[in-house]
Amino acid sequence: MTDRLGFGAASIGNLYREVSDEDAHAVLEEAWSGGIRSYDTAPHYGLGLSERRLGTFLRKQARDTYRLSTKVGRLIVPNTGRRHGTDEANGFVVPDDHVRHWDPSPAGVRRSLEASLERLGIDRVDTLFLHDPDVYGLDEGLRLGLPALAGLREAGLVDEIGIGVNSVEAAVRAVREGDLDVVMIAGRYTLLEQPAAEELLPLCQERGVRVLAVAVFNSGLLASDNPAAAHYNYGAVPPELVERTERLREVCARFDISLPAAAIQYPLRHPAVDQVVVGTARTSSLRANLQHMKTEIPDELWETLRDEQLIP
């Protein structure tokens, strides 16, 4: 099932903690050896560090053997203002000598793609996402960004265009208002919560839009042995979600299935979901994810979760 598993490269951009070049390379080697051939990154991840590290690795592989996506909307520009030393306020342990500048205009989108290709050292990406327009201004982002992406696709500079967001509402609007090929939805269709199931997934299925489910562990919560100390939506875990996570774990244990194995496979049960995309900078976690994808999960587990009203 590795064709249904993608590698998300936020972690190798020093998400939450510093990662060495050697460790970043090692986890990418592990992913490649495990059969993963789909890779996603963004300028946002470590102010370009993720793209540089991923490009260094992928340049050694034949270009027609993998698929690569990155994102536009946030330009990475020199920081001419106050500095605090690192970009940890935005979640990345990298120097804050650059900052993000929101620009969904056609010129900004093209400039962002060109800068990404330069950082990657690769001549093309397969898929280009408009990244988090709801964070900066959804109306403007969709009005300017979606036509700009369509123009790049029409010009043959990318094969697919889409939107990458945490917000179901933003994704629904983008599918309705744009001509998208793919939606990347983070954390909103997982074993823990399924708000994307009500409108977004049926809409994508109706329109032939591929769905990539990312953050399927809800920022690590469903993969942690200690939910209270984990992250949720890149922040602290609400107590009610700690309790729900433990209920999910208990049901999985009845069937001798680990919670992360159920979590990584659950989104793929929906016909609209084409892939799950997970990221880590630890080779041990990458190996575990590959094993979770191979785990045989009985239908009775899903039926029990439904009976106990833990999934729809």
Short mmCIF file of C-alpha atoms in Angstrom, two decimals:
data_model
loop_
_atom_site.label_atom_id
_atom_site.label_comp_id
_atom_site.label_asym_id
_atom_site.label_seq_id
_atom_site.Cartn_x
_atom_site.Cartn_y
_atom_site.Cartn_z
CA MET A 1 0.00 0.00 0.00
CA THR A 2 2.97 2.33 -0.23
CA ASP A 3 1.46 3.83 -3.38
CA ARG A 4 -1.21 5.26 -1.08
CA LEU A 5 1.30 6.74 1.36
CA GLY A 6 3.03 10.06 0.78
CA PHE A 7 5.86 11.71 2.70
CA GLY A 8 5.16 15.14 4.18
CA ALA A 9 8.38 17.11 4.57
CA ALA A 10 7.45 19.66 7.26
CA SER A 11 9.42 17.77 9.92
CA ILE A 12 12.68 17.96 7.98
CA GLY A 13 12.16 21.72 7.95
CA ASN A 14 12.83 21.63 11.71
CA LEU A 15 9.19 21.54 12.80
CA TYR A 16 9.21 21.83 16.62
CA ARG A 17 12.86 20.78 16.92
CA GLU A 18 16.23 21.04 15.23
CA VAL A 19 17.01 18.19 12.83
CA SER A 20 20.47 17.62 11.41
CA ASP A 21 21.11 17.33 7.69
CA GLU A 22 22.23 13.76 8.32
CA ASP A 23 19.00 12.80 10.09
CA ALA A 24 16.89 14.48 7.41
CA HIS A 25 18.73 12.54 4.73
CA ALA A 26 18.40 9.29 6.67
CA VAL A 27 14.61 9.53 6.98
CA LEU A 28 14.29 10.33 3.28
CA GLU A 29 16.45 7.31 2.46
CA GLU A 30 14.21 5.20 4.68
CA ALA A 31 11.09 6.49 2.91
CA TRP A 32 12.56 5.77 -0.51
CA SER A 33 13.75 2.30 0.50
CA GLY A 34 10.27 1.62 1.85
CA GLY A 35 8.71 2.35 -1.54
CA ILE A 36 7.35 5.87 -0.96
CA ARG A 37 7.38 7.82 -4.23
CA SER A 38 5.18 10.83 -3.40
CA TYR A 39 6.71 13.83 -1.59
CA ASP A 40 5.16 17.08 -0.41
CA THR A 41 6.86 20.23 0.84
CA ALA A 42 6.30 24.00 1.08
CA PRO A 43 8.26 27.25 1.43
CA HIS A 44 6.56 27.68 4.81
CA TYR A 45 8.31 24.62 6.23
CA GLY A 46 11.44 25.96 7.86
CA LEU A 47 11.53 29.09 5.68
CA GLY A 48 12.68 27.01 2.72
CA LEU A 49 14.81 24.49 4.62
CA SER A 50 12.43 21.62 3.87
CA GLU A 51 12.54 22.32 0.13
CA ARG A 52 16.33 22.52 0.11
CA ARG A 53 16.77 19.25 1.99
CA LEU A 54 14.14 17.41 -0.04
CA GLY A 55 15.62 18.67 -3.30
CA THR A 56 19.10 17.56 -2.30
CA PHE A 57 17.76 14.03 -1.84
CA LEU A 58 15.44 13.83 -4.84
CA ARG A 59 18.01 15.17 -7.29
CA LYS A 60 19.76 11.81 -6.92
CA GLN A 61 16.67 9.97 -8.15
CA ALA A 62 15.38 9.71 -11.72
CA ARG A 63 12.78 12.45 -12.15
CA ASP A 64 10.13 10.19 -13.63
CA THR A 65 10.24 7.82 -10.64
CA TYR A 66 8.55 10.10 -8.06
CA ARG A 67 5.87 12.77 -7.70
CA LEU A 68 6.63 16.09 -6.04
CA SER A 69 4.37 18.83 -4.75
CA THR A 70 4.98 22.20 -3.15
CA LYS A 71 2.88 25.22 -2.29
CA VAL A 72 2.44 28.90 -3.13
CA GLY A 73 0.99 31.93 -1.39
CA ARG A 74 3.78 32.54 1.10
CA LEU A 75 6.86 34.18 -0.39
CA ILE A 76 10.07 33.84 1.63
CA VAL A 77 11.73 37.26 1.77
CA PRO A 78 14.61 38.78 3.80
CA ASN A 79 13.64 39.88 7.31
CA THR A 80 14.17 43.64 7.49
CA GLY A 81 12.33 43.98 10.79
CA ARG A 82 12.86 42.88 14.35
CA ARG A 83 14.51 39.50 14.88
CA HIS A 84 14.11 37.08 17.77
CA GLY A 85 16.76 34.60 16.69
CA THR A 86 14.56 31.75 15.49
CA ASP A 87 11.23 31.17 13.79
CA GLU A 88 9.89 29.11 16.70
CA ALA A 89 6.84 31.37 17.02
CA ASN A 90 5.74 29.81 13.73
CA GLY A 91 6.75 26.31 14.83
CA PHE A 92 10.13 25.98 13.09
CA VAL A 93 13.54 25.98 14.78
CA VAL A 94 15.40 27.90 12.07
CA PRO A 95 17.00 31.37 12.01
CA ASP A 96 14.47 34.13 11.42
CA ASP A 97 16.64 35.92 8.85
CA HIS A 98 13.70 35.55 6.44
CA VAL A 99 9.96 36.00 6.86
CA ARG A 100 6.81 34.94 5.04
CA HIS A 101 5.02 37.44 2.81
CA TRP A 102 1.50 36.62 1.65
CA ASP A 103 1.03 37.16 -2.09
CA PRO A 104 -1.60 35.13 -3.98
CA SER A 105 -1.42 37.35 -7.08
CA PRO A 106 -0.44 35.81 -10.44
CA ALA A 107 2.98 37.46 -10.18
CA GLY A 108 3.40 36.31 -6.59
CA VAL A 109 2.37 32.74 -7.37
CA ARG A 110 4.76 32.52 -10.30
CA ARG A 111 7.56 34.07 -8.24
CA SER A 112 6.89 31.57 -5.45
CA LEU A 113 7.06 28.62 -7.83
CA GLU A 114 10.30 29.87 -9.37
CA ALA A 115 11.85 30.33 -5.92
CA SER A 116 10.75 26.85 -4.87
CA LEU A 117 12.27 25.29 -7.97
CA GLU A 118 15.52 27.09 -7.24
CA ARG A 119 15.58 25.86 -3.63
CA LEU A 120 14.68 22.34 -4.73
CA GLY A 121 17.19 22.37 -7.59
CA ILE A 122 14.60 20.51 -9.66
CA ASP A 123 13.11 21.80 -12.91
CA ARG A 124 9.45 21.05 -12.21
CA VAL A 125 6.94 19.99 -9.60
CA ASP A 126 3.96 17.82 -10.43
CA THR A 127 1.40 19.45 -8.15
CA LEU A 128 1.10 22.99 -6.84
CA PHE A 129 -1.12 23.92 -3.89
CA LEU A 130 -2.41 27.28 -2.71
CA HIS A 131 -1.33 27.16 0.93
CA ASP A 132 -3.56 28.27 3.82
CA PRO A 133 -5.37 31.18 2.12
CA ASP A 134 -7.80 31.26 5.06
CA VAL A 135 -4.95 32.32 7.35
CA TYR A 136 -4.38 35.56 5.47
CA GLY A 137 -7.56 36.35 3.57
CA LEU A 138 -9.71 33.67 2.00
CA ASP A 139 -11.67 35.87 -0.39
CA GLU A 140 -8.56 37.44 -1.87
CA GLY A 141 -6.69 34.15 -1.85
CA LEU A 142 -9.32 32.31 -3.83
CA ARG A 143 -10.09 35.23 -6.15
CA LEU A 144 -6.45 35.72 -7.12
CA GLY A 145 -4.72 32.48 -6.28
CA LEU A 146 -6.95 29.93 -7.95
CA PRO A 147 -6.89 31.58 -11.41
CA ALA A 148 -3.14 32.08 -11.03
CA LEU A 149 -2.68 28.36 -10.39
CA ALA A 150 -4.94 27.49 -13.32
CA GLY A 151 -2.77 29.70 -15.54
CA LEU A 152 0.36 27.78 -14.56
CA ARG A 153 -1.37 24.50 -15.31
CA GLU A 154 -2.58 25.76 -18.69
CA ALA A 155 0.96 26.88 -19.47
CA GLY A 156 2.18 23.34 -18.78
CA LEU A 157 4.33 24.38 -15.81
CA VAL A 158 2.53 21.99 -13.45
CA ASP A 159 0.33 18.96 -14.00
CA GLU A 160 -2.11 19.46 -11.13
CA ILE A 161 -3.32 22.31 -8.96
CA GLY A 162 -5.06 22.30 -5.62
CA ILE A 163 -5.49 23.80 -2.20
CA GLY A 164 -3.81 22.80 1.05
CA VAL A 165 -5.67 23.85 4.20
CA ASN A 166 -6.75 22.88 7.70
CA SER A 167 -10.21 24.40 7.14
CA VAL A 168 -13.02 22.33 5.64
CA GLU A 169 -14.94 25.50 4.81
CA ALA A 170 -12.01 26.95 2.86
CA ALA A 171 -11.53 23.70 0.96
CA VAL A 172 -15.23 23.49 0.04
CA ARG A 173 -15.18 27.05 -1.29
CA ALA A 174 -12.04 26.36 -3.31
CA VAL A 175 -13.55 23.26 -4.92
CA ARG A 176 -16.75 25.13 -5.75
CA GLU A 177 -15.05 28.31 -7.01
CA GLY A 178 -12.00 26.87 -8.76
CA ASP A 179 -11.11 24.16 -11.23
CA LEU A 180 -9.01 22.00 -8.93
CA ASP A 181 -7.47 18.59 -9.40
CA VAL A 182 -6.64 17.82 -5.77
CA VAL A 183 -7.40 18.92 -2.21
CA MET A 184 -4.99 18.45 0.68
CA ILE A 185 -6.97 18.57 3.92
CA ALA A 186 -5.05 18.52 7.20
CA GLY A 187 -6.47 17.00 10.35
CA ARG A 188 -10.12 17.19 9.34
CA TYR A 189 -10.65 13.61 8.20
CA THR A 190 -8.99 11.37 10.76
CA LEU A 191 -9.91 8.61 13.15
CA LEU A 192 -10.33 11.31 15.79
CA GLU A 193 -12.61 13.67 13.85
CA GLN A 194 -14.35 13.68 10.48
CA PRO A 195 -15.83 17.13 9.64
CA ALA A 196 -14.67 16.75 6.03
CA ALA A 197 -17.06 13.82 5.56
CA GLU A 198 -20.22 15.92 5.61
CA GLU A 199 -19.71 18.11 2.54
CA LEU A 200 -16.10 18.21 1.34
CA LEU A 201 -15.49 14.55 0.54
CA PRO A 202 -18.80 13.99 -1.29
CA LEU A 203 -18.21 17.20 -3.27
CA CYS A 204 -14.72 16.09 -4.27
CA GLN A 205 -16.01 12.66 -5.22
CA GLU A 206 -18.75 14.24 -7.35
CA ARG A 207 -16.28 16.52 -9.16
CA GLY A 208 -13.47 14.02 -9.57
CA VAL A 209 -11.10 15.90 -7.25
CA ARG A 210 -8.46 13.76 -5.54
CA VAL A 211 -8.21 14.11 -1.78
CA LEU A 212 -4.99 13.79 0.18
CA ALA A 213 -5.57 13.33 3.91
CA VAL A 214 -2.70 14.80 5.90
CA ALA A 215 -2.05 15.20 9.62
CA VAL A 216 -3.87 11.87 10.03
CA PHE A 217 -2.38 11.56 13.52
CA ASN A 218 -3.77 15.02 14.41
CA SER A 219 -0.32 16.55 14.96
CA GLY A 220 0.95 13.37 16.60
CA LEU A 221 -1.88 12.84 19.06
CA LEU A 222 -2.99 9.50 17.60
CA ALA A 223 0.59 8.26 17.38
CA SER A 224 1.59 9.17 20.92
CA ASP A 225 1.69 6.85 23.92
CA ASN A 226 0.97 9.89 26.11
CA PRO A 227 -1.84 11.97 24.55
CA ALA A 228 -1.78 14.58 27.31
CA ALA A 229 1.80 15.47 26.35
CA ALA A 230 1.21 15.40 22.59
CA HIS A 231 0.20 18.17 20.18
CA TYR A 232 -3.19 18.83 18.65
CA ASN A 233 -3.48 21.30 15.76
CA TYR A 234 0.09 22.30 16.63
CA GLY A 235 -0.97 23.22 20.18
CA ALA A 236 -1.96 21.63 23.49
CA VAL A 237 -4.50 18.77 23.52
CA PRO A 238 -7.97 19.60 24.95
CA PRO A 239 -8.91 17.20 27.80
CA GLU A 240 -11.97 15.85 25.95
CA LEU A 241 -9.76 14.78 23.05
CA VAL A 242 -7.34 13.03 25.41
CA GLU A 243 -10.32 11.01 26.66
CA ARG A 244 -11.56 10.28 23.12
CA THR A 245 -8.09 9.16 22.06
CA GLU A 246 -7.91 6.73 24.95
CA ARG A 247 -11.33 5.30 24.02
CA LEU A 248 -10.10 4.75 20.46
CA ARG A 249 -6.94 3.09 21.76
CA GLU A 250 -8.96 0.77 24.01
CA VAL A 251 -11.18 -0.43 21.16
CA CYS A 252 -8.15 -1.03 18.93
CA ALA A 253 -6.47 -3.00 21.72
CA ARG A 254 -9.43 -5.41 21.82
CA PHE A 255 -8.48 -6.46 18.29
CA ASP A 256 -4.72 -6.37 18.94
CA ILE A 257 -4.36 -3.43 16.54
CA SER A 258 -2.25 -0.41 17.38
CA LEU A 259 -3.98 2.97 17.39
CA PRO A 260 -1.52 4.47 14.84
CA ALA A 261 -2.20 1.60 12.41
CA ALA A 262 -5.93 2.24 12.57
CA ALA A 263 -5.35 5.99 12.29
CA ILE A 264 -3.16 5.82 9.20
CA GLN A 265 -5.53 3.47 7.36
CA TYR A 266 -8.89 4.94 8.37
CA PRO A 267 -8.99 7.86 5.87
CA LEU A 268 -8.27 5.50 2.98
CA ARG A 269 -11.58 3.75 3.58
CA HIS A 270 -13.40 6.71 2.02
CA PRO A 271 -13.59 6.48 -1.80
CA ALA A 272 -12.71 10.16 -2.23
CA VAL A 273 -9.36 9.80 -0.42
CA ASP A 274 -6.51 8.85 -2.72
CA GLN A 275 -3.57 9.00 -0.30
CA VAL A 276 -2.57 9.73 3.25
CA VAL A 277 0.50 11.91 3.70
CA VAL A 278 2.53 11.62 6.90
CA GLY A 279 5.74 13.25 7.96
CA THR A 280 8.50 12.54 10.42
CA ALA A 281 12.20 13.24 10.85
CA ARG A 282 12.78 9.98 12.71
CA THR A 283 13.67 6.81 10.81
CA SER A 284 12.08 4.67 13.52
CA SER A 285 8.77 6.47 13.08
CA LEU A 286 9.01 6.17 9.30
CA ARG A 287 9.56 2.43 9.56
CA ALA A 288 6.61 2.20 11.94
CA ASN A 289 4.37 4.08 9.51
CA LEU A 290 5.31 1.70 6.71
CA GLN A 291 4.47 -1.23 8.96
CA HIS A 292 1.16 0.37 10.01
CA MET A 293 0.18 0.54 6.33
CA LYS A 294 0.73 -3.22 6.03
CA THR A 295 -1.30 -4.14 9.11
CA GLU A 296 -4.38 -6.23 8.35
CA ILE A 297 -7.31 -4.57 10.12
CA PRO A 298 -10.50 -6.60 10.53
CA ASP A 299 -13.81 -5.10 9.51
CA GLU A 300 -15.04 -5.88 13.00
CA LEU A 301 -12.79 -3.14 14.39
CA TRP A 302 -14.43 -0.48 12.24
CA GLU A 303 -17.87 -1.87 13.08
CA THR A 304 -17.11 -1.67 16.81
CA LEU A 305 -15.88 1.90 16.48
CA ARG A 306 -19.14 2.76 14.73
CA ASP A 307 -21.22 0.94 17.34
CA GLU A 308 -19.50 2.91 20.07
CA GLN A 309 -20.09 6.14 18.12
CA LEU A 310 -16.40 6.88 17.76
CA ILE A 311 -16.62 7.12 13.96
CA PRO A 312 -19.65 7.81 11.72
#
